[in-house]
CSV table of C-alpha atoms and ligand atoms in Angstrom, one decimal:
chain,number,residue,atom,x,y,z
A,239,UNK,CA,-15.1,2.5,-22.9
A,240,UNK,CA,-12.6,4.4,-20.6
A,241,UNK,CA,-9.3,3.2,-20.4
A,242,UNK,CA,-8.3,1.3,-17.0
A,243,UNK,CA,-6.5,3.3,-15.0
A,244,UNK,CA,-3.9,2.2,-11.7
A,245,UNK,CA,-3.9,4.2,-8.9
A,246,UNK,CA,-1.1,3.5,-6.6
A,247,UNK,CA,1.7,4.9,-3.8
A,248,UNK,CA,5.0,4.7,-5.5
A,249,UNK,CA,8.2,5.3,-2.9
A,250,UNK,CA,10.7,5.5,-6.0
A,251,UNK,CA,9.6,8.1,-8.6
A,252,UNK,CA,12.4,8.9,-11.0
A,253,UNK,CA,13.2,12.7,-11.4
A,254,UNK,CA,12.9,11.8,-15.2
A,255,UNK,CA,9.3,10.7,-14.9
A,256,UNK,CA,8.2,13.8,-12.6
A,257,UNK,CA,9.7,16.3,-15.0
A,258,UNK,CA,7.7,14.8,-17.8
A,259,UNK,CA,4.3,14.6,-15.7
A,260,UNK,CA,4.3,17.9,-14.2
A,261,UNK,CA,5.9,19.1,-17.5
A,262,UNK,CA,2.8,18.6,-19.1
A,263,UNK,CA,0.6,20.7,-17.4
A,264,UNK,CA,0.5,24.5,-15.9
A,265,UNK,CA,1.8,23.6,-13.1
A,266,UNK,CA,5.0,22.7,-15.1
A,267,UNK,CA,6.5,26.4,-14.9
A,268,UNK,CA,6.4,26.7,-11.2
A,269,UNK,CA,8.0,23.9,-10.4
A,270,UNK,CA,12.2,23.4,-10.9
A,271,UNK,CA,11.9,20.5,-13.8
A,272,UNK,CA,15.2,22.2,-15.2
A,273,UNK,CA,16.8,21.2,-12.3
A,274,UNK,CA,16.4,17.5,-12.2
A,275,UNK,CA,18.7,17.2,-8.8
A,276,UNK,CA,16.7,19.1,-7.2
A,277,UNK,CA,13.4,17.3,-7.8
A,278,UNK,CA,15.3,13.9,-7.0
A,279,UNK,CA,15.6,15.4,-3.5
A,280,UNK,CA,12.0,16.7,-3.3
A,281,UNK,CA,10.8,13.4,-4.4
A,282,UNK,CA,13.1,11.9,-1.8
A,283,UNK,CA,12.1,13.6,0.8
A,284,UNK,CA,7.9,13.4,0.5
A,285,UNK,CA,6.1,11.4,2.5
A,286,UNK,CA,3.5,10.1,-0.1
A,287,UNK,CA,4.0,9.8,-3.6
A,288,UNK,CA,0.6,8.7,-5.1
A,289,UNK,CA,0.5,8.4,-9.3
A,290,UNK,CA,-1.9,7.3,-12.2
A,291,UNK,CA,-0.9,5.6,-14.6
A,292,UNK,CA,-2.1,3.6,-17.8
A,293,UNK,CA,-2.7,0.3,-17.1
A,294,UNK,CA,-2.2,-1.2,-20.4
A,295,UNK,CA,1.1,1.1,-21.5
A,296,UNK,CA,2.5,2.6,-18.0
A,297,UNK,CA,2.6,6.0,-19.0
A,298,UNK,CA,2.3,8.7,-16.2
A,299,UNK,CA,-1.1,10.5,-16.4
A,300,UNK,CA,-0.9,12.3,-13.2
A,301,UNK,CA,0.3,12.8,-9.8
A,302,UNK,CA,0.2,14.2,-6.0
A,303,UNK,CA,2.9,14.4,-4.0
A,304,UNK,CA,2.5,15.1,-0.4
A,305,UNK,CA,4.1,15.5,3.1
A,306,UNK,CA,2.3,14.0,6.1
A,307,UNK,CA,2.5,13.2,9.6
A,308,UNK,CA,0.0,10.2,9.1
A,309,UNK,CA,-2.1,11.2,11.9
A,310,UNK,CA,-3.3,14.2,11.6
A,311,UNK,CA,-2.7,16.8,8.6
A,312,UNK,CA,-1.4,15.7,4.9
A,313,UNK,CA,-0.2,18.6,2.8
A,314,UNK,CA,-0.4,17.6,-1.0
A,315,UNK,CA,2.5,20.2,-2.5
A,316,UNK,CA,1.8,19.2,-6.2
A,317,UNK,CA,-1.5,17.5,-8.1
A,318,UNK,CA,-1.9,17.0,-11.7
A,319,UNK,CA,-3.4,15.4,-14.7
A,320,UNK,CA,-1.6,15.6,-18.1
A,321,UNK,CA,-3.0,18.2,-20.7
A,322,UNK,CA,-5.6,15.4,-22.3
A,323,UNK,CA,-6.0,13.7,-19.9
A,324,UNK,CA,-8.4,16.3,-17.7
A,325,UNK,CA,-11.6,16.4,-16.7
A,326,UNK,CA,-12.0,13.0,-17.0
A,327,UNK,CA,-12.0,11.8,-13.1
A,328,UNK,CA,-8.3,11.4,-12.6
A,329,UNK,CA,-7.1,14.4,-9.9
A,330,UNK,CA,-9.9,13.7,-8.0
A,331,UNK,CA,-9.5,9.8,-8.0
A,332,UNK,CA,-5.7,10.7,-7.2
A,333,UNK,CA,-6.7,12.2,-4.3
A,334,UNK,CA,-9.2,9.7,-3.2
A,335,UNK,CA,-6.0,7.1,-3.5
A,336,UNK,CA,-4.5,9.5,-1.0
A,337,UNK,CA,-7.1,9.4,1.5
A,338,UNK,CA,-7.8,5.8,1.4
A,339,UNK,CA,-3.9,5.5,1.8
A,340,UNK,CA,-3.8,7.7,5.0
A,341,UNK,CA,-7.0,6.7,6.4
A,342,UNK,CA,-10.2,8.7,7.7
A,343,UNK,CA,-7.7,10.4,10.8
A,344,UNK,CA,-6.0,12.6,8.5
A,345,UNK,CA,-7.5,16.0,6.2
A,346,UNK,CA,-5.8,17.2,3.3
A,347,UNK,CA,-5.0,20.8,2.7
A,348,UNK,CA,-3.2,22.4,-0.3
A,349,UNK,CA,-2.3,26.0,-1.8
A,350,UNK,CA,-4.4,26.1,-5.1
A,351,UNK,CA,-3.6,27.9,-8.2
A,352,UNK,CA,-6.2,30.4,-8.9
A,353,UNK,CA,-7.4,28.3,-12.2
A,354,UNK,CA,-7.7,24.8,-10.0
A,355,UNK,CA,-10.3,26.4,-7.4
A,356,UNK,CA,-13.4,25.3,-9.1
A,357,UNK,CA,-12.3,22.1,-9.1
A,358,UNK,CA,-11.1,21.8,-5.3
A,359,UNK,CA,-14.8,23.4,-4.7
A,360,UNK,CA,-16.3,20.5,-7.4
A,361,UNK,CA,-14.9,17.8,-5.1
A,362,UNK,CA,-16.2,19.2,-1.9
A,363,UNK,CA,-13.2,20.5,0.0
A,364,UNK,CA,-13.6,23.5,2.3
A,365,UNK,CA,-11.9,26.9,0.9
A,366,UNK,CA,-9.4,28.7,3.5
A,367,UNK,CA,-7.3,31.9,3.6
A,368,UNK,CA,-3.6,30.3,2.5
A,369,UNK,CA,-0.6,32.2,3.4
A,370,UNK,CA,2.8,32.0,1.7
A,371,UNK,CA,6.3,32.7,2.2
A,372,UNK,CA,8.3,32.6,-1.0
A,373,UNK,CA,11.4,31.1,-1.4
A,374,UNK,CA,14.9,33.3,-2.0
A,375,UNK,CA,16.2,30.0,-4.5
A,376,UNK,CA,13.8,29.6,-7.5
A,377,UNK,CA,16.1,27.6,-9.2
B,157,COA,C1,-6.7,20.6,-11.4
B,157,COA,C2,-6.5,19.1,-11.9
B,157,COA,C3,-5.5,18.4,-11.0
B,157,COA,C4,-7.9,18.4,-11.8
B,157,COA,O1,-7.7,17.1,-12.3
B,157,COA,P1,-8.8,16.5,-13.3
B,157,COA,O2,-8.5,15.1,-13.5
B,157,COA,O3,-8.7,17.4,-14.5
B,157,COA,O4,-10.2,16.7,-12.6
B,157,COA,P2,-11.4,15.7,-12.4
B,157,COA,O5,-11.7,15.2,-13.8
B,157,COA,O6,-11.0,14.7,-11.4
B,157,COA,O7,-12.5,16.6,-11.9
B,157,COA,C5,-13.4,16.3,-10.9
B,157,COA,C6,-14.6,17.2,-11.0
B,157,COA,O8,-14.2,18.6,-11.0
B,157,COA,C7,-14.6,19.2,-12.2
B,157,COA,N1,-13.5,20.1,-12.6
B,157,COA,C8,-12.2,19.8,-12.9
B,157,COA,N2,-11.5,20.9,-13.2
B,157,COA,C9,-12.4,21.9,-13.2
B,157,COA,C10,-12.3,23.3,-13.5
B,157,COA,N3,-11.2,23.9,-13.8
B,157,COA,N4,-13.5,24.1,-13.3
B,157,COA,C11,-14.6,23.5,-12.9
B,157,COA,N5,-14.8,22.2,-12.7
B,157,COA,C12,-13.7,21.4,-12.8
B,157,COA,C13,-14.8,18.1,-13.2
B,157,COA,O9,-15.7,18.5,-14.3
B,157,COA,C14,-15.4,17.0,-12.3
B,157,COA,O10,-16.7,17.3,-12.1
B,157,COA,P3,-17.8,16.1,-12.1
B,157,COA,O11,-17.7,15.4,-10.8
B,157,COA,O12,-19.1,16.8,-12.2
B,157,COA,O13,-17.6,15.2,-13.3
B,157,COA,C15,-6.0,19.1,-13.4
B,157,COA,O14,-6.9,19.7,-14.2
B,157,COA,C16,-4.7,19.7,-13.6
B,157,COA,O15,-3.6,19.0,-13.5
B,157,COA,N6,-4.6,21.0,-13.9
B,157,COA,C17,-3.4,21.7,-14.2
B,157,COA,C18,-2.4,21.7,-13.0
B,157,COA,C19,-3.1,22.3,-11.8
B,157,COA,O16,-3.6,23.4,-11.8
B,157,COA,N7,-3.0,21.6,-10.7
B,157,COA,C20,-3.5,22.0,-9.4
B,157,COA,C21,-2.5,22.7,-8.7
B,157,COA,S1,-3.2,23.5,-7.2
């Protein structure tokens, strides 16, 4: 039997817990987790926040974090499930969370790393031409 699993919005993320997350997975070395300051203020300033976490210990198994107007368009800047813990339902239950949160007015869309596009295409979402302008401060 599968572990339960919480799915929830969560308005105060620590930097601390973030850093681990994300730090566990691929997308760990393109985000600033050596700049804990930093993610403080991008976890500050998104609009949703939406984690999974184990129900019986707490620990952080994944997380999206997204900016939204709540009406219209959510853009989800960061998903992940921790190396382990993949395949087994969670991004795409994280996501779900989302949607239910937001409600049937507003569509996701997201810039995906090359190795997550079979799974965006698993889940049904509709594949885009994304354009980027990079940033100057990596740091
Ligand atoms: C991408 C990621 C968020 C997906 O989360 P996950 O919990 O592993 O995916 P799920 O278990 O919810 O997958 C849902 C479905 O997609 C399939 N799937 C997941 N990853 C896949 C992949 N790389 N290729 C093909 N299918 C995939 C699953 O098998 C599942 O299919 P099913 O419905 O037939 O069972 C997670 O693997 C991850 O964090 N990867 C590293 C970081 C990353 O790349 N994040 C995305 C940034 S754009």
């Amino acid at each position: 039997m599968s572990a339960a699993i919480v799915y929830q919005r969560e308005l105060d993320l620590s930097a601390d817990d973030y850093i681990a997350c994300v730090g566990r997975t691929t997308l760990g070395s393109t985000r600033p987790l050596g700049n804990p300051a930093r993610v403080a203020a991008m976890l500050e300033n998104s609009d949703l926040v939406v984690t999974a976490r184990d129900a019986a210990s707490g620990g952080l198994l994944g997380l999206a974090r997204c900016l939204t107007d709540w009406h219209w368009v959510c853009y989800c800047m960061d998903l992940v499930v921790v190396e382990g813990q993949q395949g087994k339902g969670i991004g795409k239950a994280i996501l779900d969370k989302c949607t239910e949160i937001m409600g049937p007015r507003v569509g996701i869309a997201l810039l995906a790393m090359p190795e997550a596009e079979p799974f965006y295409q698993r889940i049904g979402m509709e594949q885009y031409a994304g354009f980027w302008r990079e940033r100057l401060d990596k740091a």
